[in-house]
């Protein structure tokens, strides 16, 4: 089980809920489960979000394992210009 915290606009897509406890093996599994729990989040998860596991940022790492008890932060990607 990992503790997942949604930040920024992700929180509003989850109806204001910001924390979830999810039993996921890797980031891909986490995204799948969050998308099932909160369908409005699914398009944002599919487009990509910033994932930090225990304060380390992972990019393009869908198969990154999630160690038991990890703190996972999800943040929307910032648009560049």
Short mmCIF file of N, CA and C in Angstrom, two decimals:
data_model
loop_
_atom_site.label_atom_id
_atom_site.label_comp_id
_atom_site.label_asym_id
_atom_site.label_seq_id
_atom_site.Cartn_x
_atom_site.Cartn_y
_atom_site.Cartn_z
N UNK A 1 0.85 -1.17 0.00
CA UNK A 1 0.00 0.00 0.00
C UNK A 1 0.90 1.23 0.00
N UNK A 2 0.53 2.21 -0.84
CA UNK A 2 1.25 3.47 -0.89
C UNK A 2 0.25 4.60 -0.62
N UNK A 3 0.77 5.71 -0.10
CA UNK A 3 -0.06 6.88 0.12
C UNK A 3 0.15 7.80 -1.08
N UNK A 4 -0.95 8.15 -1.75
CA UNK A 4 -0.91 8.98 -2.94
C UNK A 4 -1.53 10.33 -2.60
N UNK A 5 -0.82 11.40 -2.94
CA UNK A 5 -1.32 12.75 -2.74
C UNK A 5 -1.43 13.44 -4.09
N UNK A 6 -2.61 13.98 -4.37
CA UNK A 6 -2.84 14.73 -5.61
C UNK A 6 -2.64 16.22 -5.33
N UNK A 7 -1.96 16.89 -6.24
CA UNK A 7 -1.70 18.31 -6.08
C UNK A 7 -2.25 19.08 -7.27
N UNK A 8 -2.46 20.38 -7.07
CA UNK A 8 -2.90 21.26 -8.14
C UNK A 8 -4.25 20.88 -8.71
N UNK A 9 -4.37 20.98 -10.03
CA UNK A 9 -5.63 20.72 -10.71
C UNK A 9 -6.05 19.26 -10.62
N UNK A 10 -5.13 18.36 -10.29
CA UNK A 10 -5.51 16.95 -10.15
C UNK A 10 -6.51 16.78 -9.01
N UNK A 11 -6.33 17.53 -7.96
CA UNK A 11 -7.23 17.45 -6.81
C UNK A 11 -8.66 17.81 -7.21
N UNK A 12 -8.82 18.86 -8.00
CA UNK A 12 -10.17 19.27 -8.39
C UNK A 12 -10.84 18.22 -9.27
N UNK A 13 -10.07 17.52 -10.11
CA UNK A 13 -10.63 16.45 -10.95
C UNK A 13 -11.04 15.24 -10.13
N UNK A 14 -10.54 15.15 -8.92
CA UNK A 14 -10.90 14.04 -8.02
C UNK A 14 -11.98 14.48 -7.03
N UNK A 15 -12.72 15.52 -7.39
CA UNK A 15 -13.81 15.98 -6.53
C UNK A 15 -13.33 16.58 -5.23
N UNK A 16 -12.10 17.08 -5.21
CA UNK A 16 -11.55 17.70 -4.01
C UNK A 16 -10.80 16.73 -3.11
N UNK A 17 -10.89 15.45 -3.39
CA UNK A 17 -10.16 14.47 -2.58
C UNK A 17 -8.68 14.52 -2.97
N UNK A 18 -7.82 14.63 -1.97
CA UNK A 18 -6.40 14.79 -2.28
C UNK A 18 -5.54 13.60 -1.88
N UNK A 19 -6.05 12.70 -1.06
CA UNK A 19 -5.23 11.57 -0.61
C UNK A 19 -5.95 10.24 -0.81
N UNK A 20 -5.15 9.26 -1.22
CA UNK A 20 -5.65 7.91 -1.46
C UNK A 20 -4.63 6.92 -0.93
N UNK A 21 -5.08 5.81 -0.41
CA UNK A 21 -4.22 4.67 -0.08
C UNK A 21 -4.50 3.61 -1.13
N UNK A 22 -3.47 3.26 -1.89
CA UNK A 22 -3.65 2.34 -3.02
C UNK A 22 -2.60 1.25 -2.97
N UNK A 23 -3.01 0.04 -3.25
CA UNK A 23 -2.11 -1.11 -3.31
C UNK A 23 -1.74 -1.34 -4.77
N UNK A 24 -0.63 -0.74 -5.21
CA UNK A 24 -0.21 -0.83 -6.61
C UNK A 24 1.25 -1.29 -6.67
N UNK A 25 1.56 -2.10 -7.68
CA UNK A 25 2.92 -2.63 -7.84
C UNK A 25 3.87 -1.64 -8.49
N UNK A 26 3.31 -0.82 -9.43
CA UNK A 26 4.15 0.14 -10.14
C UNK A 26 3.30 1.34 -10.54
N UNK A 27 3.93 2.33 -11.16
CA UNK A 27 3.23 3.56 -11.52
C UNK A 27 2.08 3.28 -12.48
N UNK A 28 2.27 2.41 -13.44
CA UNK A 28 1.21 2.09 -14.40
C UNK A 28 -0.02 1.53 -13.67
N UNK A 29 0.20 0.62 -12.74
CA UNK A 29 -0.89 0.04 -11.97
C UNK A 29 -1.57 1.11 -11.11
N UNK A 30 -0.79 2.01 -10.56
CA UNK A 30 -1.34 3.11 -9.78
C UNK A 30 -2.25 3.98 -10.64
N UNK A 31 -1.80 4.36 -11.85
CA UNK A 31 -2.62 5.16 -12.75
C UNK A 31 -3.91 4.44 -13.11
N UNK A 32 -3.82 3.14 -13.37
CA UNK A 32 -5.02 2.36 -13.73
C UNK A 32 -6.04 2.40 -12.59
N UNK A 33 -5.57 2.15 -11.37
CA UNK A 33 -6.48 2.12 -10.23
C UNK A 33 -7.07 3.49 -9.93
N UNK A 34 -6.24 4.54 -10.01
CA UNK A 34 -6.76 5.89 -9.78
C UNK A 34 -7.80 6.26 -10.83
N UNK A 35 -7.54 5.88 -12.09
CA UNK A 35 -8.49 6.15 -13.16
C UNK A 35 -9.83 5.45 -12.95
N UNK A 36 -9.79 4.26 -12.33
CA UNK A 36 -11.04 3.54 -12.03
C UNK A 36 -11.77 4.20 -10.86
N UNK A 37 -11.02 4.63 -9.85
CA UNK A 37 -11.62 5.28 -8.68
C UNK A 37 -12.16 6.67 -9.00
N UNK A 38 -11.43 7.38 -9.84
CA UNK A 38 -11.77 8.76 -10.17
C UNK A 38 -11.70 8.94 -11.70
N UNK A 39 -12.76 8.58 -12.41
CA UNK A 39 -12.74 8.62 -13.88
C UNK A 39 -12.36 9.97 -14.49
N UNK A 40 -12.64 11.07 -13.81
CA UNK A 40 -12.28 12.39 -14.36
C UNK A 40 -10.77 12.60 -14.36
N UNK A 41 -10.05 11.83 -13.56
CA UNK A 41 -8.59 11.92 -13.53
C UNK A 41 -7.94 11.21 -14.72
N UNK A 42 -8.63 10.21 -15.25
CA UNK A 42 -8.03 9.35 -16.27
C UNK A 42 -7.42 10.11 -17.45
N UNK A 43 -8.10 11.11 -18.06
CA UNK A 43 -7.47 11.82 -19.17
C UNK A 43 -6.17 12.51 -18.78
N UNK A 44 -6.11 13.07 -17.58
CA UNK A 44 -4.88 13.72 -17.13
C UNK A 44 -3.77 12.71 -16.90
N UNK A 45 -4.12 11.55 -16.36
CA UNK A 45 -3.12 10.51 -16.13
C UNK A 45 -2.61 9.98 -17.47
N UNK A 46 -3.51 9.85 -18.45
CA UNK A 46 -3.11 9.37 -19.77
C UNK A 46 -2.20 10.37 -20.49
N UNK A 47 -2.44 11.67 -20.27
CA UNK A 47 -1.60 12.71 -20.89
C UNK A 47 -0.24 12.83 -20.21
N UNK A 48 -0.16 12.35 -18.99
CA UNK A 48 1.10 12.40 -18.25
C UNK A 48 1.06 13.39 -17.11
N UNK A 49 1.59 12.98 -16.01
CA UNK A 49 1.71 13.82 -14.83
C UNK A 49 3.12 13.63 -14.28
N UNK A 50 3.51 14.52 -13.39
CA UNK A 50 4.80 14.39 -12.72
C UNK A 50 4.59 13.48 -11.51
N UNK A 51 5.45 12.47 -11.38
CA UNK A 51 5.34 11.51 -10.28
C UNK A 51 6.59 11.62 -9.42
N UNK A 52 6.38 11.82 -8.12
CA UNK A 52 7.49 11.80 -7.17
C UNK A 52 7.23 10.68 -6.17
N UNK A 53 8.21 9.80 -6.04
CA UNK A 53 8.12 8.71 -5.08
C UNK A 53 9.16 8.98 -4.00
N UNK A 54 8.69 9.17 -2.77
CA UNK A 54 9.57 9.50 -1.65
C UNK A 54 10.50 10.65 -2.03
N UNK A 55 9.91 11.71 -2.61
CA UNK A 55 10.59 12.96 -2.98
C UNK A 55 11.58 12.85 -4.13
N UNK A 56 11.56 11.75 -4.88
CA UNK A 56 12.39 11.64 -6.09
C UNK A 56 11.46 11.61 -7.29
N UNK A 57 11.73 12.49 -8.27
CA UNK A 57 10.88 12.61 -9.44
C UNK A 57 11.24 11.53 -10.47
N UNK A 58 10.19 10.91 -11.02
CA UNK A 58 10.35 9.89 -12.06
C UNK A 58 9.59 10.35 -13.30
N UNK A 59 10.23 10.28 -14.46
CA UNK A 59 9.61 10.67 -15.72
C UNK A 59 9.64 9.48 -16.67
N UNK A 60 8.53 9.27 -17.34
CA UNK A 60 8.43 8.18 -18.31
C UNK A 60 8.87 6.85 -17.71
N UNK A 61 8.41 6.58 -16.51
CA UNK A 61 8.82 5.37 -15.78
C UNK A 61 7.60 4.60 -15.31
N UNK A 62 6.73 4.23 -16.24
CA UNK A 62 5.50 3.55 -15.85
C UNK A 62 5.73 2.24 -15.10
N UNK A 63 6.87 1.62 -15.32
CA UNK A 63 7.12 0.34 -14.67
C UNK A 63 8.00 0.49 -13.41
N UNK A 64 8.16 1.74 -12.94
CA UNK A 64 8.92 1.98 -11.72
C UNK A 64 8.16 1.34 -10.55
N UNK A 65 8.81 0.43 -9.82
CA UNK A 65 8.13 -0.21 -8.68
C UNK A 65 7.78 0.81 -7.59
N UNK A 66 6.72 0.52 -6.88
CA UNK A 66 6.29 1.34 -5.75
C UNK A 66 6.52 0.54 -4.47
N UNK A 67 7.59 0.83 -3.75
CA UNK A 67 7.86 0.10 -2.51
C UNK A 67 6.73 0.30 -1.49
N UNK A 68 6.45 -0.73 -0.75
CA UNK A 68 5.43 -0.69 0.30
C UNK A 68 5.69 0.50 1.22
N UNK A 69 4.62 1.26 1.49
CA UNK A 69 4.72 2.39 2.41
C UNK A 69 5.25 3.67 1.79
N UNK A 70 5.45 3.69 0.48
CA UNK A 70 5.99 4.89 -0.17
C UNK A 70 4.99 6.04 -0.13
N UNK A 71 5.54 7.24 -0.20
CA UNK A 71 4.75 8.46 -0.33
C UNK A 71 4.85 8.89 -1.79
N UNK A 72 3.72 8.89 -2.49
CA UNK A 72 3.69 9.21 -3.92
C UNK A 72 2.94 10.52 -4.10
N UNK A 73 3.60 11.48 -4.75
CA UNK A 73 3.00 12.77 -5.06
C UNK A 73 2.74 12.83 -6.57
N UNK A 74 1.54 13.23 -6.95
CA UNK A 74 1.22 13.42 -8.36
C UNK A 74 0.92 14.90 -8.59
N UNK A 75 1.60 15.45 -9.61
CA UNK A 75 1.44 16.86 -9.93
C UNK A 75 1.16 17.00 -11.42
N UNK A 76 0.34 17.99 -11.81
CA UNK A 76 0.12 18.19 -13.24
C UNK A 76 1.40 18.66 -13.90
N UNK A 77 1.56 18.29 -15.17
CA UNK A 77 2.71 18.78 -15.93
C UNK A 77 2.52 20.28 -16.16
N UNK A 78 3.61 20.99 -16.13
CA UNK A 78 3.56 22.42 -16.40
C UNK A 78 3.76 22.66 -17.89
N UNK A 79 2.95 23.54 -18.43
CA UNK A 79 3.09 23.89 -19.84
C UNK A 79 4.26 24.84 -20.02
N UNK A 80 5.06 24.54 -21.02
CA UNK A 80 6.21 25.41 -21.29
C UNK A 80 5.89 26.38 -22.40
N UNK A 81 6.73 27.38 -22.53
CA UNK A 81 6.41 28.34 -23.57
C UNK A 81 7.54 29.11 -23.99
#
